[in-house]
Structure formats: C-alpha cells, structure tokens
XYZ file of C-alpha atoms in Angstrom:
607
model
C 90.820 124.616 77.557
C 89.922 122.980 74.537
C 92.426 124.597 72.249
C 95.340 124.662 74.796
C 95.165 120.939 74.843
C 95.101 120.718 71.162
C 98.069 123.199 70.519
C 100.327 121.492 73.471
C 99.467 117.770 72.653
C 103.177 117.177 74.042
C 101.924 118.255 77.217
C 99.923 115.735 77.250
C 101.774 113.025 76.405
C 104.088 114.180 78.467
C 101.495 113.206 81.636
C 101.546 109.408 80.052
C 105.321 109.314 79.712
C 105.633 110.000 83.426
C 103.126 107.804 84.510
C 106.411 105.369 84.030
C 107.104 106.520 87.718
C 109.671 109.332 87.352
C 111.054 107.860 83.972
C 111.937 112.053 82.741
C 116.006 111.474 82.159
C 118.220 114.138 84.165
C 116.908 111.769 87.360
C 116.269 108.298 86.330
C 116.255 106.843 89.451
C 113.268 108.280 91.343
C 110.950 105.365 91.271
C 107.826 106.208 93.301
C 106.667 102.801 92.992
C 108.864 102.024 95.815
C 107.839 104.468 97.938
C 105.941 103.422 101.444
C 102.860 106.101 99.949
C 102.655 104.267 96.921
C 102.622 101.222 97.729
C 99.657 102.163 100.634
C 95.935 100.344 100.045
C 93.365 101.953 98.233
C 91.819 102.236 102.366
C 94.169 104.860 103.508
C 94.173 108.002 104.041
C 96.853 108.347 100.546
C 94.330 107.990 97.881
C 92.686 110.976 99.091
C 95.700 112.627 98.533
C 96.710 111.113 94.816
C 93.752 111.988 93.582
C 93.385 111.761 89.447
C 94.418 115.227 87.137
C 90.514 116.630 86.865
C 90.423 119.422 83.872
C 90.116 122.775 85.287
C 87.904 125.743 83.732
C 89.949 127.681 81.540
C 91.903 130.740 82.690
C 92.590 134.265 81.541
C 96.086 134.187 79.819
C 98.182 136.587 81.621
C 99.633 139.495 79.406
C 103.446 140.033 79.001
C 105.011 143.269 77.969
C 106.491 143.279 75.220
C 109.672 144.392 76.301
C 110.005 141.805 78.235
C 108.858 138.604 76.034
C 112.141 136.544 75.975
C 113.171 133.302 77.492
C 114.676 134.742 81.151
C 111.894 136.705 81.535
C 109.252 133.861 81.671
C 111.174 132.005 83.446
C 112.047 134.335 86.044
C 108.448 134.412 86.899
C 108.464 131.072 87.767
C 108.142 129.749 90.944
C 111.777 127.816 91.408
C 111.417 124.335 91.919
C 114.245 124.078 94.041
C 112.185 125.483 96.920
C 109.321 123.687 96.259
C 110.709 120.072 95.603
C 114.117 120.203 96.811
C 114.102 116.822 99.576
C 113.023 114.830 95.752
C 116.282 116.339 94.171
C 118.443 115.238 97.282
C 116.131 111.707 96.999
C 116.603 111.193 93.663
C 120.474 110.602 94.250
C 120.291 107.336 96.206
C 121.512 104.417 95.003
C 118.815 101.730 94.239
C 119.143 98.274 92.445
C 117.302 98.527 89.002
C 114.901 96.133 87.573
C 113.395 95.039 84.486
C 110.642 98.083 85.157
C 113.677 100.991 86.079
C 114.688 103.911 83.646
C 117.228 103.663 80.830
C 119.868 105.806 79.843
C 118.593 109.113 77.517
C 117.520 107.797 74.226
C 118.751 109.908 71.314
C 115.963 109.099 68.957
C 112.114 107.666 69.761
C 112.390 104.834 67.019
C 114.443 103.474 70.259
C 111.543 102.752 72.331
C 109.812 99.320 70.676
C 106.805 99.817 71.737
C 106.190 103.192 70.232
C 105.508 103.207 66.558
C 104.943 106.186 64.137
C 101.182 106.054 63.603
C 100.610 106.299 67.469
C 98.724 109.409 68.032
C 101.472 110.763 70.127
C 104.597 110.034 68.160
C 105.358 113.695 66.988
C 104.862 114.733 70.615
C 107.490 112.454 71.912
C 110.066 113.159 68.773
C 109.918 116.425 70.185
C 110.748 116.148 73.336
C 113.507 113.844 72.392
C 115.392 115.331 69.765
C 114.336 119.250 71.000
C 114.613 118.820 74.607
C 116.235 115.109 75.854
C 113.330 114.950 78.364
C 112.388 111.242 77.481
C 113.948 107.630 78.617
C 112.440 104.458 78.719
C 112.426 100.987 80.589
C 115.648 98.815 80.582
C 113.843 96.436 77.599
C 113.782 99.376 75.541
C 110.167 99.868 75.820
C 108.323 103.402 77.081
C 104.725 102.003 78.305
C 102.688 104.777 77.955
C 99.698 103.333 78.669
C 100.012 103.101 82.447
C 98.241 105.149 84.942
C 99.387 108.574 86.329
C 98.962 110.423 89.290
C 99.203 113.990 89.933
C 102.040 113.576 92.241
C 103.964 111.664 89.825
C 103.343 114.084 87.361
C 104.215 117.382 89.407
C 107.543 115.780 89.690
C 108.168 115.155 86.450
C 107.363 118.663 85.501
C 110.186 119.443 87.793
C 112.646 117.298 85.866
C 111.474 119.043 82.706
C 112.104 122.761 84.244
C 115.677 121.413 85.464
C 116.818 120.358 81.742
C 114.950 123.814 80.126
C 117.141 125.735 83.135
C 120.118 123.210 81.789
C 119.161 124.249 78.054
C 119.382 127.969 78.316
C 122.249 128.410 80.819
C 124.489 126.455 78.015
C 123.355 129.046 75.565
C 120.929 127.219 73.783
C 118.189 129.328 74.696
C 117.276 129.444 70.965
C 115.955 125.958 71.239
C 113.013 126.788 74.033
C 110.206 128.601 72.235
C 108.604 131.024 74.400
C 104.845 129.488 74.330
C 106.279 126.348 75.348
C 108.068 128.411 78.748
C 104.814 130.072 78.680
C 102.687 126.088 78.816
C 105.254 125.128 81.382
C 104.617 127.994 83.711
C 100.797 127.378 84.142
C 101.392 124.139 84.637
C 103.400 124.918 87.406
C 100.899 127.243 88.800
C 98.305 124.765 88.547
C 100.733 121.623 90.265
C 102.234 124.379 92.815
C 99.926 122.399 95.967
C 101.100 118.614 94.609
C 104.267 119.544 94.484
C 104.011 121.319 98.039
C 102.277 118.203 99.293
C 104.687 116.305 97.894
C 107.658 118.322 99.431
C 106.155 117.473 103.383
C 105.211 114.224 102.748
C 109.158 113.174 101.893
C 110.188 115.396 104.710
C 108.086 113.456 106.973
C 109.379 110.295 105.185
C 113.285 111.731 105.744
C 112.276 112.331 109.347
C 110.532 108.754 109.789
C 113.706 107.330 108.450
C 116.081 108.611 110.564
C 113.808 107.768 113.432
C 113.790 104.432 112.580
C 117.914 104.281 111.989
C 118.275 106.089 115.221
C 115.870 103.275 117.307
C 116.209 100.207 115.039
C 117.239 96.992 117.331
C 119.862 95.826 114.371
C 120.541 96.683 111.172
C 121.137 92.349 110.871
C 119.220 90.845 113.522
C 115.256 91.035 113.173
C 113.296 90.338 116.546
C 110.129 89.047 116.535
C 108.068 88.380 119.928
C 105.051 86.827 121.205
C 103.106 87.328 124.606
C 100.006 84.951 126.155
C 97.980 85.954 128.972
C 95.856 82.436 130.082
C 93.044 82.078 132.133
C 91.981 78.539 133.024
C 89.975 76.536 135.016
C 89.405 72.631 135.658
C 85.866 72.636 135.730
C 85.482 68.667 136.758
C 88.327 65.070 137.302
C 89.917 63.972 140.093
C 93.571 63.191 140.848
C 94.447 59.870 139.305
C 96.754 59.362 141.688
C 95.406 60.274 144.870
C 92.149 59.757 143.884
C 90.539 62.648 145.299
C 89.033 65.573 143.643
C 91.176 67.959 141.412
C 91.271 71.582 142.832
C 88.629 74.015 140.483
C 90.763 76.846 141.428
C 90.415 79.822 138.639
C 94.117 80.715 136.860
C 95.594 83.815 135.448
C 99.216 82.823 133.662
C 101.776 84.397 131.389
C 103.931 83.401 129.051
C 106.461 85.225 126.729
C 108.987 84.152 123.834
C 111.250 86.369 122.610
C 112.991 85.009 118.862
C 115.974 87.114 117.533
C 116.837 85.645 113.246
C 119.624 86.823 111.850
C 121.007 86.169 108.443
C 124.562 86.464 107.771
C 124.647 85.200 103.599
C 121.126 86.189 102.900
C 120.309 82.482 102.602
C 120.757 81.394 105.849
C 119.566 81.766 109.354
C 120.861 81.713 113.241
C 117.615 81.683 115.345
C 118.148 82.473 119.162
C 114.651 81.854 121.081
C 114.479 83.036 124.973
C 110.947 83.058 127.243
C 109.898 82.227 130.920
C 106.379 82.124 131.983
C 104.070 81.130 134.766
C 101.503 78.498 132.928
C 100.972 75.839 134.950
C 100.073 72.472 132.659
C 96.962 71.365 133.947
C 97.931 67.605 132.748
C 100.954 66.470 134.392
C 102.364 63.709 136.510
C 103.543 63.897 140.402
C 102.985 66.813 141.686
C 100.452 67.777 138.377
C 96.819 69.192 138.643
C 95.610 65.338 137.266
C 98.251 63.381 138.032
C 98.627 62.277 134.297
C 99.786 63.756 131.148
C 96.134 63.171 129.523
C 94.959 66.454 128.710
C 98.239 67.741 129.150
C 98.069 71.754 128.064
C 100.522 73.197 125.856
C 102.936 76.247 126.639
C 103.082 75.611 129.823
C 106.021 76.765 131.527
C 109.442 74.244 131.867
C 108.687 72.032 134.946
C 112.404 71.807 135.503
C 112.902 75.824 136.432
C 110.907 78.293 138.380
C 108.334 80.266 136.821
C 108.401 83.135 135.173
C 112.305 82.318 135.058
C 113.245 84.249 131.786
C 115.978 81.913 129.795
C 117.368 80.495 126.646
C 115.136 78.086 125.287
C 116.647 77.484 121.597
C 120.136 78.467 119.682
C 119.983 76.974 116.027
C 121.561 77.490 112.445
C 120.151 76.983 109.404
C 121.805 76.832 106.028
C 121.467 75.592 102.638
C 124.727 73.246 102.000
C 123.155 72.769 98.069
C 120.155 74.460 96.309
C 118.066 71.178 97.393
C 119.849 70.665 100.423
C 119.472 72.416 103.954
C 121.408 71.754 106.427
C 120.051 72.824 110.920
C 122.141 72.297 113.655
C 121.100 73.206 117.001
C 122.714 73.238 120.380
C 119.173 73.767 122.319
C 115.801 73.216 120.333
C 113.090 70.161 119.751
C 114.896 67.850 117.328
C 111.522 66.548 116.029
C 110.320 69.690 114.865
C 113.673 70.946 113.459
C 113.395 69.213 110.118
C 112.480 72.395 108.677
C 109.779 71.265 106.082
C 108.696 74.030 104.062
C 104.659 73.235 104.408
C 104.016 71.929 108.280
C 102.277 68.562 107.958
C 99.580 69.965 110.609
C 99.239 73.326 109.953
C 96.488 74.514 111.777
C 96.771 72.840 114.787
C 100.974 73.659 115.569
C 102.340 76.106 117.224
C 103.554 78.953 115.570
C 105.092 81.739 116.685
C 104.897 83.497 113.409
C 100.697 82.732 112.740
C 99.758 81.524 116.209
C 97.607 78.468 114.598
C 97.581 75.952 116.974
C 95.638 73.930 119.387
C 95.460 73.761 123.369
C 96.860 70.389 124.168
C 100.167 68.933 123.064
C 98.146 65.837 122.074
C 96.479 67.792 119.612
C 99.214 69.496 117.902
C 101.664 66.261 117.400
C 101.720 62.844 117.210
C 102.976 60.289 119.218
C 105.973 59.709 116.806
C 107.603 63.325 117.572
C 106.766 63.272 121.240
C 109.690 61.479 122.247
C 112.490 63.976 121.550
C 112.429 66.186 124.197
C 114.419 69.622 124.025
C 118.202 69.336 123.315
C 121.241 69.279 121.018
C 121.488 67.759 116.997
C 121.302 68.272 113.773
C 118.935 67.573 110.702
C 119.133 67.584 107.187
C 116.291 68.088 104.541
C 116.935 67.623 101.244
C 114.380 67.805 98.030
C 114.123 64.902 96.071
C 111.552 66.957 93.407
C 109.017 69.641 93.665
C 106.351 67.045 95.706
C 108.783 65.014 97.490
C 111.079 65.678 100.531
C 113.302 63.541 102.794
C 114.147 64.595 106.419
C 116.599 63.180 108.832
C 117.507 64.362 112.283
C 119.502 63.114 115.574
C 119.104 65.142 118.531
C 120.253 64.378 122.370
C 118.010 65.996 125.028
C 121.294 65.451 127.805
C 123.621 66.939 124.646
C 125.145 69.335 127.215
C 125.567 66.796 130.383
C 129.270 65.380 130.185
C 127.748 63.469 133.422
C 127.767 59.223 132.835
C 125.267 57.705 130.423
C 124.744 61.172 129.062
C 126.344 63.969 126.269
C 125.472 63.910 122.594
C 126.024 60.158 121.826
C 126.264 58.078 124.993
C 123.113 59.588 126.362
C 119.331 59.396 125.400
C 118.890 60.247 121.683
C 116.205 60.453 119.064
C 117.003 59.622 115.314
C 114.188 60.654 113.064
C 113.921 59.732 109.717
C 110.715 61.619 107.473
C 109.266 61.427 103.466
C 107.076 64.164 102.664
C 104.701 64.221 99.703
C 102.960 67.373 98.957
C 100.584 67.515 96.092
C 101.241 70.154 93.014
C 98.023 72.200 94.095
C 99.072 72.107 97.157
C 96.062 71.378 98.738
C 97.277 67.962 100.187
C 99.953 66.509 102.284
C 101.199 62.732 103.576
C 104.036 61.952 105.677
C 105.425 58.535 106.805
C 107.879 58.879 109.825
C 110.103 56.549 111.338
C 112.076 56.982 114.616
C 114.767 55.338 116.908
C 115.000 56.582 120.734
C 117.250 55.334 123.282
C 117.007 56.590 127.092
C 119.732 55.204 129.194
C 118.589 53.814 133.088
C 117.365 56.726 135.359
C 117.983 59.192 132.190
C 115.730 62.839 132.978
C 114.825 65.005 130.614
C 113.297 68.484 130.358
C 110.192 67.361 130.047
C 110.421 65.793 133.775
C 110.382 62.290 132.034
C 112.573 59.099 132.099
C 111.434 58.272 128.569
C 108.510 58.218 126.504
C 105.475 60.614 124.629
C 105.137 63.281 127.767
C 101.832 62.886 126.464
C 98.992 60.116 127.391
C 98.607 57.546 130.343
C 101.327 57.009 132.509
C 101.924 53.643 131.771
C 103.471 54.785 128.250
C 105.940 57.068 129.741
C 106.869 54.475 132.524
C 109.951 52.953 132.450
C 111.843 49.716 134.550
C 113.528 51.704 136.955
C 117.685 50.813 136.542
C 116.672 49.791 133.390
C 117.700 51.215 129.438
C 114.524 51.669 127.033
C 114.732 51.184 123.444
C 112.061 52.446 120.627
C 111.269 52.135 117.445
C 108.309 54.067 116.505
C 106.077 54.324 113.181
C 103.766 57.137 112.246
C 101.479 58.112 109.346
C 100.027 61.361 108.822
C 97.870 63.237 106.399
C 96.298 67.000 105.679
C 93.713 67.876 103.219
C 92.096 71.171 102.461
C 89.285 70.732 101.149
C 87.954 74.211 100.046
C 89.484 77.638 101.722
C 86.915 77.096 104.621
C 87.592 73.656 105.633
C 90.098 71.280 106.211
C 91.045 67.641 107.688
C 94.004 66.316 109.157
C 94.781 62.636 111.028
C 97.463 60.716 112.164
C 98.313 57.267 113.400
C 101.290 56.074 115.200
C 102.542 52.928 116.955
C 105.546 52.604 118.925
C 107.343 49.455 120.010
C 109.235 49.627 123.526
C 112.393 47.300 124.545
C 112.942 47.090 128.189
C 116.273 46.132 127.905
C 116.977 42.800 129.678
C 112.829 42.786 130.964
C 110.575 42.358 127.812
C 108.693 44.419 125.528
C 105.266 46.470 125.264
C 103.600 48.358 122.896
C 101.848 51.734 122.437
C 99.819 53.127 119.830
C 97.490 56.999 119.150
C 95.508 57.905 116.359
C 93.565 61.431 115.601
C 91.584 63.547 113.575
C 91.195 67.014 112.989
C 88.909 69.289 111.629
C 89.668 72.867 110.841
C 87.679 76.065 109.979
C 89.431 78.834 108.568
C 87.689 82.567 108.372
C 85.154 81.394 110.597
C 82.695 83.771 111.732
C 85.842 86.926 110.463
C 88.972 86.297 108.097
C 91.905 85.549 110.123
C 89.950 83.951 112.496
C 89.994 80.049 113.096
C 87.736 77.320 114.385
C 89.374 73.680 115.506
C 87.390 70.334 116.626
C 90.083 67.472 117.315
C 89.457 63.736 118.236
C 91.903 61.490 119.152
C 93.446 58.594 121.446
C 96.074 59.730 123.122
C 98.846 57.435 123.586
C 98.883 54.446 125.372
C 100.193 50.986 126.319
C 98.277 48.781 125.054
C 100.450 45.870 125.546
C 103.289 44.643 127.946
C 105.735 41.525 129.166
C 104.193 38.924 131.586
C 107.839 39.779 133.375
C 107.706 43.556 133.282
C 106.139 45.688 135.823
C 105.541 49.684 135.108
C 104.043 49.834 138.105
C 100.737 48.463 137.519
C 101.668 45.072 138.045
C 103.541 42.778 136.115
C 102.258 42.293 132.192
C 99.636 44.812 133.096
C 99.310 47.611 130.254
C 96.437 50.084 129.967
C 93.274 48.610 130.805
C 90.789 51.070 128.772
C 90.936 53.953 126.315
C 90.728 57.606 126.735
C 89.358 59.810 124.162
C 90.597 63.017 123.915
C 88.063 65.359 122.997
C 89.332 69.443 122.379
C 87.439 72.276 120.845
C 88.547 75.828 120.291
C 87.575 79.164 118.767
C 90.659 81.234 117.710
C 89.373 85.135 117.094
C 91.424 87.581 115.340
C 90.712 90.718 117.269
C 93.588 92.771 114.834
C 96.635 91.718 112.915
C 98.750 90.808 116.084
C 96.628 90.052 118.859
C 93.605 86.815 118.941
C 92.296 85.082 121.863
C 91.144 81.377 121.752
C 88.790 80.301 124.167
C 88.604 76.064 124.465
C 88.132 73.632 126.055
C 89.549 69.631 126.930
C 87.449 66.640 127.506
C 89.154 63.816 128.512
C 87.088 60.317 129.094
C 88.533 58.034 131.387
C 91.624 59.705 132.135
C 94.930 57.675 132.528
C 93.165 55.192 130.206
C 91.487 53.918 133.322
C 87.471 53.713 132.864
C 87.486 54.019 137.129
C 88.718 57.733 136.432
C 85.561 59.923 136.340
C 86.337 62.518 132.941
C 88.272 65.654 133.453
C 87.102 68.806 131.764
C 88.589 72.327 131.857
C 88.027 75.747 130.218
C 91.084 77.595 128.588
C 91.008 81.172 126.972
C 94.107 82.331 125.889
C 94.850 85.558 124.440
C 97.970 85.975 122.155
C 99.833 89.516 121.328
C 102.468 89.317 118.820
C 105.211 92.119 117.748
C-alpha cells in the first residue's frame, strides 16, 4: 500500500483538492456544502455514514493480458459511473448563486491558484493534473485550499468527474495522453468507492423524492405560515367577587386557544403579516360579568370578550416596509398599535408574548406596562427609524374604532393613541432603556375591544373608569429598563404614570411600577424561570368634583401587589408547558378584598 501511495502521489492530492466540495472542473457547481446531509449535526444518523477514508490492506494487482493492455480495454472494465452516480450528473446542472467559497472557471496553469506555491509537497501532483488532464479549478479568489477536510462521499464524486474528462480525453482522440497505470490507479479506486458512490446515488434519490414531496404539499411558494396552539388548565384557588362580594367560583378549567400567522414578503425586505385565532380562555381577571370582578390579575390570551368563543377570526392585517435603510415604515388596518413599533430587541423580552419563542408571562400586568395598555386593538401606522447603532426613535398613531364610520368614531374623530418611544441599547447588547410618552383620547361612551370605555384594561377599576357622557384625555409617561446580567439571569422594571382629563369634570392620576426577574436554562436549556413584582395600575388621585363611581374625589384607597411566578419547561423544540401562578393582595386596590390566588398551567405547541 505503501508504494502505491508513493508512485500515485496525485492520487492523493487529488483527495485534498476535492475536499473543496466538488471543486473537479467539468461540474463546478456541485457544492455539497449546501446539501441538507451536510449541513446535518455531528448527532445524526449522517456521520455514521461520512465516515473518514481508513487505508485498506493491500490487494493482489489483477493481471491483464497482454493483448489486451491499451486504454479501451481498462476502461471497459470499469464499472460506468453513469449507473452508479447518475441523479449527481442531473444535480450538478442546477443553477445556484455562487459565493466567495464556489468553483472557478478551469485554470490553465497551477501558478493560478495563490495559495499554492512550488515548494508545496504536492505541486508536481497538481501541474499534472492541470496541464495533462484539466481536472483542477479553484475558488472565485483564485485560491485552491487544500488544506480542508474531505469525506469519502465528496471524494467518490469527484472521482466521477475525473472518469468523465478521461472518457472526454480519449473519445477526442487523445488517448495518447492517459497512461495506462494511471486508468489502471483510477479503476481500483473505483472498486474501492463503488458502496460511497452507491450510497451516495439513494441518498439524492431520496433527496429528489423529498423535494418533490415538499413542491407537491408546500402551502406557498411566497407565503410562510407559522402557528401556535395552547391548551390551559386553571383554577382560582381563593378571592371573592369584588363586586358582589361573595366568594369567587373554584371551578377547575380546561381552555384552548389557537393563532394562526401567514408572512409574506413581496421585495425580500418587506413583510404583510395576516394573524387569525379564536379560543375558549376565559380571563380569570375581568370586570362585569368577570370571575373577580376586576382586571387585577387579569390573565393573558384570553379569548376577545366582544365575540363568542372559540369564534375563529381575523385578529391582525399589517405591512411592514423599509421606506430608507434606517427607516421602517408599519401600517396596519387591525393590530395593537403599542406593540407595532417594531423594535428590533423587545424592551421586555422574557416576559412578552411571542409567538415565534413563546417567552412570556401569565398576566397582562406582567408582560407590559401601564404606558402601552391603553391602545387597544385597531387601525394606524408607526414609524421606526435608527438614529445610530444604540439609539432608536419610534412613533405610532393607532385608532381602536378605525373601522366604525359611526359618530365620535373612524381613524381620527374617534378614540386614538399616539405613542412616541427612544430606545437605547448598549453595544454588548446586554442592556436596554426606553422612555415612552403617549397621548390617548376616548370620546364619551367610546367601547373598545377590550370591553373598556378607556383606560389600562389592566388594574383596579377605578383607573379604567370613566364620567359617563363624558370625553377622557391622557397623557402618560413611562420608563423602562432590561439588564442581563450573565446568560442565566436577568432583570427588568418599569415605571409609569399617567395623567387623566375628564373633560369639563377635573383630573386624576394613576401610576404602576414592576420588577422582573428572569432565569434562562433553568433546570434544561430552552427552558425558563420568571418571578415578577409589581403594582398594578391605579388611581391614586382624583377631582373633589368627579365621581368614578366611588364617590366624588374618591381614588383608590390602598395598593395591590401583584405577585406572579412561573416555570416555563421546554419539553422539545416546539412544544413547553408553564405552570404559574397569580397572587394578588388586596384586589381592586381595596385592603377589604381578601387576596385572590389561582393556579395556571399552560402548555404551548408551535408549528
């Protein structure tokens, strides 16, 4: 073995040269690199299969006659590699972009490859095979990398290129130039690579076949759909009705939800997102005819209170698109104008909803502040534009009533939330501030989605209470900050404050604050512990003249901590279920309210 790698040192350099992924020039383009096998982990069941060229014992040289010692003969003997490796032929004609890593054109002489220089131990061997055979081409940048790794595979198909231009050689009557120990080299090497390339032959059959599979089923070839289902079981496990004052029912809940969310892009740079869902998850804070008969402790994706449940519809239309390089521009017919600023970090990111990561916390307290609560779903538009690489300025108007042409109602004469947003983000990374300013106007007896007149939908009645007949002004003012401090851990608080106008009545105030602590990888990676503390909001001041229903001047008499825990366990790439819990203390910011506690577990599948 010894002496037939010595004599054929060509042959081996020939392994390095294709270890430049199918680099041999009469096919140029086959690039296994792109390839779903190549790219697999080291895990699967692929690297058993690409396993590294082993040397073999030597074998018994097998005797020609001499009659029959010329070029045709030898390679009639040869298995034809058009049987064996035809589907990488018919592959190898498909049109692929090229990058700084695909083949060149043929090079005519090896002093053309830059990084290959005449006292490299296999310079002769690659002269040869350029100026006696045209088997060699390197990388677009002129350079031939033959120090890269090689598989078998790889190789076995590369020996099939070099057969193909030896066929080429000696049917244009140039047989002269093939010497008959190199046809002889060739042919055990082909003896030797006859299972790779076999292997190799079904494996891009059952790649072909996967492929048209997937052209045959695929949803679009422009429109990518993304989905995510929730299966809820909950319980309130103590509180009493706040209104009625009697005990809260501890009945035991099983609830679904399900968002469907179709993207397409039609310039590669933008992006029209169409959202649809239903579901049956009852929001175990919520005033009237709620579980509590406040929006403390209010759950999050619960089900529309304004449409029966498990009523599939459309709950978002919206375009995105970037009007400069720094500049994107989203305008939405249905979505939540507060959260369509688009930022490319979210300011809370383990505690919002997601439908992409699924990273967020039980309540709606706990996954925005008071300063975003306000919007309710509707029409609008919002710009984000970056000022530099740590700074970014949001603006957005949105109109919950956008598609009412009823009175006091519509895009501009009806209730409306201008949002106005500065973003810092530090150059590790690692930390995040954002001051927020907003404007809301609700016009008298105005009803949104949310089932509210005006205010948070979020809190102690009082702060989403309104004069009835009367327009409500606000100008609200929020702070907010994220810090990871190591992979593991991370902090996040807000405060807000939020100045009402009872138009023609007299003025109140409301204010939350909160703080959350996150645990990523806990207990498994992908996996995700929360703790989050926090006032939800309330009034904590009010007119002498203007009565919310307490009384007049009367605002929120106590404070109510909001207490939430949860435990979010990735069970496999798509699917995790979080069980919680909520502890609210004196609910509806009323110390006479006994605290309300409830269990949660929600389990999340995504595809």
């Amino acid at each position: 073995m010894f002496k037939f790698r010595w004599n054929f040192q060509w042959v081996v350099l020939f392994i390095a040269l294709l270890d430049a992924l199918g680099l041999l020039v009469l096919n140029p383009a086959i690039s296994w690199a792109n390839t779903p096998e190549s790219s697999a982990s080291s895990e699967s069941t692929d690297s058993l299969i690409l396993s590294p060229i082993k040397d073999t014992p030597e074998q018994t040289q097998e005797t020609v006659p001499k009659d029959k010692q010329d070029n045709n003969y030898l390679l009639n003997q040869m298995t034809p590699l058009s049987d064996i490796l035809s589907p990488v032929n018919r592959r190898s004609n498909t049109s692929k972009p090229r990058d700084k890593n695909s083949a060149a054109s043929q090079v005519n002489s090896v002093s053309q490859l830059s990084d290959i220089k005449p006292t490299d131990w296999a310079f002769r061997a690659l002269q040869s095979l350029v100026e006696r055979y045209g088997a060699i081409a390197g990388y677009t940048d002129g350079t031939f990398k033959g120090d890269r790794a090689l598989t078998r595979h790889e190789f076995a198909s590369g020996l099939n290129v070099a057969l193909d231009r030896l066929n080429e050689i000696i049917t244009s009557s140039t047989a002269d130039l093939v010497k008959r120990e190199d046809l002889d080299t060739i042919k055990k090497l082909q003896q030797e690579f006859s299972p790779e390339l076999a292997t190799l032959r079904g494996r891009v059959d059952a790649v072909d076949t996967r492929v048209a599979i997937l052209e045959s089923q695929q949803f679009s070839t422009t429109v990518k759909l993304t989905g995510r289902a929730q299966i809820v079981l909950g319980s309130l496990l103590a509180g009493d009705n706040v209104v009625t004052r009697q005990a809260a029912p501890r009945t035991v809940t099983l609830q679904d939800a399900l968002t469907l969310r179709l993207n397409a892009s039609f310039t590669g740079k933008d992006s029209l997102g169409i959202t649809l869902g239903g579901g049956s998850i009852e929001s175990l804070g919520q005033t009237g005819a709620g579980l509590l008969g406040t929006y403390d402790g209010r759950t999050a994706d619960n089900a529309n209170i304004t449409r029966p449940r498990n009523d599939f519809s459309l709950n978002g239309v919206r375009y995105r698109f970037p009007a400069t390089p720094n500049t994107q521009i989203n305008i939405y017919a249905l979505s939540d104008g507060a959260n369509e600023l688009g930022f490319t970090v979210p300011i809370n990111p383990y505690f919002e909803s997601s439908l992409a990561t699924g990273s967020n916390g039980i309540s709606r307290f706990s996954r925005r502040a008071l300063v975003y609560q306000y919007g309710d779903n509707g029409g609008g538009i919002a710009i984000l534009q970056k000022l530099n690489n740590q700074f970014q300025l949001g603006v957005a108007y949105s109109a919950p009533n956008s598609n009412s042409p009823a009175l006091n109602n519509g895009l501009f004469t009806g209730r409306y939330l201008a949002l106005g947003q500065i973003l810092y983000t530090s150059p590790q990374k690692n930390f995040r501030a954002a001051l927020t300013y907003v404007n809301t106007y609700s016009p008298p007896n105005a009803v949104g989605q949310s089932g509210t007149n005006f205010g948070p939908a979020a809190g102690s009645n009082l702060v989403n209470s309104t004069v009835p007949g009367t327009g409500t002004v606000a100008n609200l003012y929020g702070i907010q900050a994220f810090y990871q401090l190591s992979p593991k851990f991370a902090i996040n608080g807000w405060v807000s404050y939020a100045a009402h106008r009872y138009l023609g009545r007299g003025d109140g105030q409301a204010m939350d604050w909160a703080v959350g602590l996150a645990f990523p990888d806990l207990g498994k990676k992908g996996s995700l512990g929360g703790l989050f503390v926090g006032m939800a909001p309330k009034l904590t001041s009010l007119s002498n003249n203007v009565n919310l229903g307490a009384g007049l001047g009367q605002a929120d008499r106590d404070t109510s901590l909001h207490i939430e825990g949860f435990y979010q366990y990735k069970i496999a790439n798509n699917i995790e279920i979080t069980p919680g819990f909520i502890w609210v203390t004196a609910p509806d910011s009323n110390v006479s309210n006994p605290d309300s506690l409830f269990a949660w577990v929600r389990s999340v599948y995504r595809f």
